[in-house]
Amino acid sequence: MNRHSAGQSTPVRVATLDQLKPGVPTAFDVDGDEVMVVRDGDSVYAISNLCSHAEAYLDMGVFHAESLEIECPLHVGRFDVRTGAPTALPCVLPVRAYDVVVDGTEILVAPKEAD
Ligand code: FES
């Protein structure tokens, strides 16, 4: 079966837990998409790395662990790293969110099924 069939998405291994420094956003390629991955303790979150407001990369921004938000480095807009929803102006459009599975020490990322 074609792995791009509707409702199908193959998780991509991006790193191991110990390679991801807690609170430090890091960009990875997931099937040709640039994805920002950030670790908070044993939880890992992944959203698109490109801000929806203008041309800026979220892995260059600041992660706020207390609110699970990433702050864009260019105009300090924010996104919820769990959903990709904008949480601070000037960002009003969501960015794509990804499912994350931690399998042992391996971190696997895939587009959410609804995409
Ligand atoms: Fe991200 Fe403007 S480019 S807030």
XYZ file of N, CA and C and ligand atoms in Angstrom, residues 51 53-56 72 74-77 90-91, ligand 1:
40
model
N 7.208 29.774 10.725
C 6.162 30.610 11.313
C 5.107 30.930 10.257
N 3.358 33.627 10.195
C 3.229 35.080 10.034
C 4.138 35.611 8.931
N 5.382 35.206 8.926
C 6.327 35.645 7.903
C 7.444 34.615 7.830
N 8.563 34.999 7.235
C 9.657 34.044 7.026
C 10.555 33.978 8.255
N 10.232 33.110 9.163
C 11.083 32.927 10.335
C 10.998 31.472 10.774
N 8.239 32.982 18.443
C 8.939 33.235 17.188
C 10.046 34.273 17.400
N 11.212 36.405 15.310
C 11.163 37.621 14.502
C 10.245 38.698 15.092
N 8.976 38.331 15.405
C 8.034 39.334 15.932
C 7.401 38.864 17.245
N 7.995 37.899 17.882
C 7.595 37.342 19.182
C 6.152 36.832 19.259
N 5.570 36.467 18.116
C 4.312 35.726 18.151
C 4.572 34.364 18.792
N 1.707 38.677 16.540
C 0.860 38.846 15.368
C 0.445 37.537 14.684
N 0.720 36.399 15.287
C 0.357 35.122 14.660
C -1.138 34.869 14.819
Fe 6.910 34.836 13.332
Fe 6.368 37.354 12.583
S 7.563 35.874 11.536
S 5.819 36.345 14.445
